[in-house]
Amino acid sequence: MNYELLEDSAWRGPLMLAMQRAIVADFSSTDWHELGYLTGFHDYIRGHARLLRSLGFGDEDYGACVFQALEHFANNDIRALVAVVDHAKVRPHLEREQAAKLIELGYQAGNVPAVLPTVSASEVVRRALQDADHLLATSGAPSAIDRLHTAMHGYLKSTCQDCAISLPEGATLTQAYKALRAHHPALQSLGEHDGEIGRVLGSFASVLDALNTLRNHGSVAHPNEDIVERAEGELVVNAVRTIFHYLSQKMR
């Protein structure tokens, strides 16, 4: 990994801005404490005159305080800045906004951007997506398959429920997707190329059916001896993320 690039203030500038935005949007007090213990800067974070206080009260200077903390990390231990880059609540934002910078740092190129949970997503879906991003960053794609399966299953079932689309008791991932595809109004008219797009959507069902099998027999969800290889794991992660992005866009 080319972490020495982070020591160049001019190079890291856009990355710092994206990290600050992600933290302001999603970090809680607990996240700051955890990051402090992880990086060895807990005393700095706890002792900062305004960081946690401005977060707690929703004060306008919170964003500036986040910049101060990031600069402190950069100036005192670049490994702390790496921890921010890898954080489960930060990395998805960076993949969307600063993918080129991540590639320069040496992160895997070609990944479909992470799925950012919507406000309406259930807590189970939100937590599963965050867990998947964390596992992808720390343990690799094969470890993320189980959590992506949980997130997709929960998302499909809750979307069907919100639209009064009936599902059989204990509906599988594939059954929930097929019901959504068949009955959700947003998926009935697919534009001028309805037939070809319909074929793509039909292939998504095969992807999700394979995801179910891989989750049960090729992931760390169970004590399987033959875990899917890293490249194939990334293929699965990217495929599921693609389905998530499409459905989220259509369901708006």
CSV table of N, CA, C and O in Angstrom, one decimal, residues 145 149-150 153 171-174 205-219 221-222 236 240:
chain,number,residue,atom,x,y,z
A,145,ILE,N,-19.6,-11.8,2.3
A,145,ILE,CA,-20.7,-12.3,1.6
A,145,ILE,C,-21.9,-12.6,2.5
A,145,ILE,O,-23.0,-12.3,2.2
A,149,HIS,N,-25.6,-10.9,2.1
A,149,HIS,CA,-26.8,-11.7,2.0
A,149,HIS,C,-27.9,-11.3,2.9
A,149,HIS,O,-29.0,-11.1,2.6
A,150,THR,N,-27.5,-11.0,4.2
A,150,THR,CA,-28.5,-10.6,5.2
A,150,THR,C,-29.1,-9.2,4.8
A,150,THR,O,-30.3,-9.0,4.9
A,153,HIS,N,-31.4,-9.7,1.7
A,153,HIS,CA,-32.6,-10.4,2.1
A,153,HIS,C,-33.6,-9.4,2.9
A,153,HIS,O,-34.8,-9.4,2.6
A,171,ALA,N,-40.0,-16.6,3.3
A,171,ALA,CA,-39.6,-16.4,1.9
A,171,ALA,C,-38.1,-16.3,1.8
A,171,ALA,O,-37.4,-15.7,2.5
A,172,THR,N,-37.5,-17.0,0.8
A,172,THR,CA,-36.1,-17.0,0.5
A,172,THR,C,-35.7,-15.7,-0.2
A,172,THR,O,-36.6,-14.9,-0.6
A,173,LEU,N,-34.4,-15.5,-0.3
A,173,LEU,CA,-33.9,-14.3,-1.0
A,173,LEU,C,-34.4,-14.2,-2.4
A,173,LEU,O,-34.9,-13.2,-2.9
A,174,THR,N,-34.3,-15.3,-3.1
A,174,THR,CA,-34.8,-15.4,-4.5
A,174,THR,C,-36.3,-15.2,-4.6
A,174,THR,O,-36.7,-14.5,-5.5
A,205,ALA,N,-31.9,-12.7,-10.6
A,205,ALA,CA,-32.5,-13.7,-9.8
A,205,ALA,C,-31.5,-14.9,-9.7
A,205,ALA,O,-31.3,-15.5,-8.6
A,206,SER,N,-30.7,-15.2,-10.8
A,206,SER,CA,-29.7,-16.2,-10.8
A,206,SER,C,-28.6,-15.8,-9.9
A,206,SER,O,-28.0,-16.7,-9.2
A,207,VAL,N,-28.2,-14.5,-9.9
A,207,VAL,CA,-27.1,-14.0,-9.0
A,207,VAL,C,-27.5,-14.2,-7.6
A,207,VAL,O,-26.7,-14.7,-6.8
A,208,LEU,N,-28.7,-13.9,-7.2
A,208,LEU,CA,-29.2,-14.0,-5.8
A,208,LEU,C,-29.3,-15.4,-5.4
A,208,LEU,O,-29.0,-15.8,-4.2
A,209,ASP,N,-29.7,-16.3,-6.3
A,209,ASP,CA,-29.8,-17.7,-6.0
A,209,ASP,C,-28.4,-18.3,-5.7
A,209,ASP,O,-28.2,-19.0,-4.8
A,210,ALA,N,-27.4,-17.8,-6.5
A,210,ALA,CA,-26.1,-18.2,-6.3
A,210,ALA,C,-25.5,-17.7,-5.0
A,210,ALA,O,-24.8,-18.3,-4.3
A,211,LEU,N,-25.9,-16.4,-4.7
A,211,LEU,CA,-25.5,-15.8,-3.4
A,211,LEU,C,-25.9,-16.6,-2.3
A,211,LEU,O,-25.2,-16.8,-1.3
A,212,ASN,N,-27.1,-17.1,-2.3
A,212,ASN,CA,-27.7,-17.9,-1.2
A,212,ASN,C,-26.8,-19.2,-1.0
A,212,ASN,O,-26.5,-19.5,0.1
A,213,THR,N,-26.5,-19.8,-2.1
A,213,THR,CA,-25.7,-21.1,-2.0
A,213,THR,C,-24.3,-20.8,-1.5
A,213,THR,O,-23.7,-21.5,-0.7
A,214,LEU,N,-23.7,-19.7,-2.0
A,214,LEU,CA,-22.3,-19.3,-1.6
A,214,LEU,C,-22.3,-18.9,-0.1
A,214,LEU,O,-21.3,-19.2,0.6
A,215,ARG,N,-23.3,-18.2,0.3
A,215,ARG,CA,-23.4,-17.9,1.7
A,215,ARG,C,-23.4,-19.1,2.6
A,215,ARG,O,-22.7,-19.1,3.6
A,216,ASN,N,-24.1,-20.1,2.2
A,216,ASN,CA,-24.3,-21.3,3.0
A,216,ASN,C,-23.1,-22.3,2.9
A,216,ASN,O,-22.8,-22.9,3.9
A,217,HIS,N,-22.4,-22.3,1.8
A,217,HIS,CA,-21.4,-23.3,1.5
A,217,HIS,C,-20.1,-22.8,1.2
A,217,HIS,O,-19.1,-23.6,1.1
A,218,GLY,N,-19.9,-21.5,0.9
A,218,GLY,CA,-18.6,-21.0,0.5
A,218,GLY,C,-18.2,-19.7,1.3
A,218,GLY,O,-17.2,-19.1,0.9
A,219,SER,N,-18.8,-19.4,2.4
A,219,SER,CA,-18.5,-18.2,3.2
A,219,SER,C,-18.2,-18.6,4.6
A,219,SER,O,-18.3,-19.8,5.0
A,221,ALA,N,-20.0,-17.9,7.0
A,221,ALA,CA,-21.2,-17.9,7.8
A,221,ALA,C,-21.3,-19.2,8.5
A,221,ALA,O,-22.0,-19.3,9.6
A,222,HIS,N,-20.8,-20.3,7.9
A,222,HIS,CA,-20.8,-21.6,8.5
A,222,HIS,C,-19.3,-22.2,8.5
A,222,HIS,O,-18.5,-21.7,7.7
A,236,VAL,N,-18.7,-11.6,-6.5
A,236,VAL,CA,-20.0,-11.7,-5.8
A,236,VAL,C,-20.4,-10.4,-5.1
A,236,VAL,O,-21.5,-9.9,-5.3
A,240,VAL,N,-23.7,-8.1,-6.2
A,240,VAL,CA,-24.8,-7.8,-5.2
A,240,VAL,C,-24.9,-6.2,-5.0
A,240,VAL,O,-26.0,-5.7,-5.0
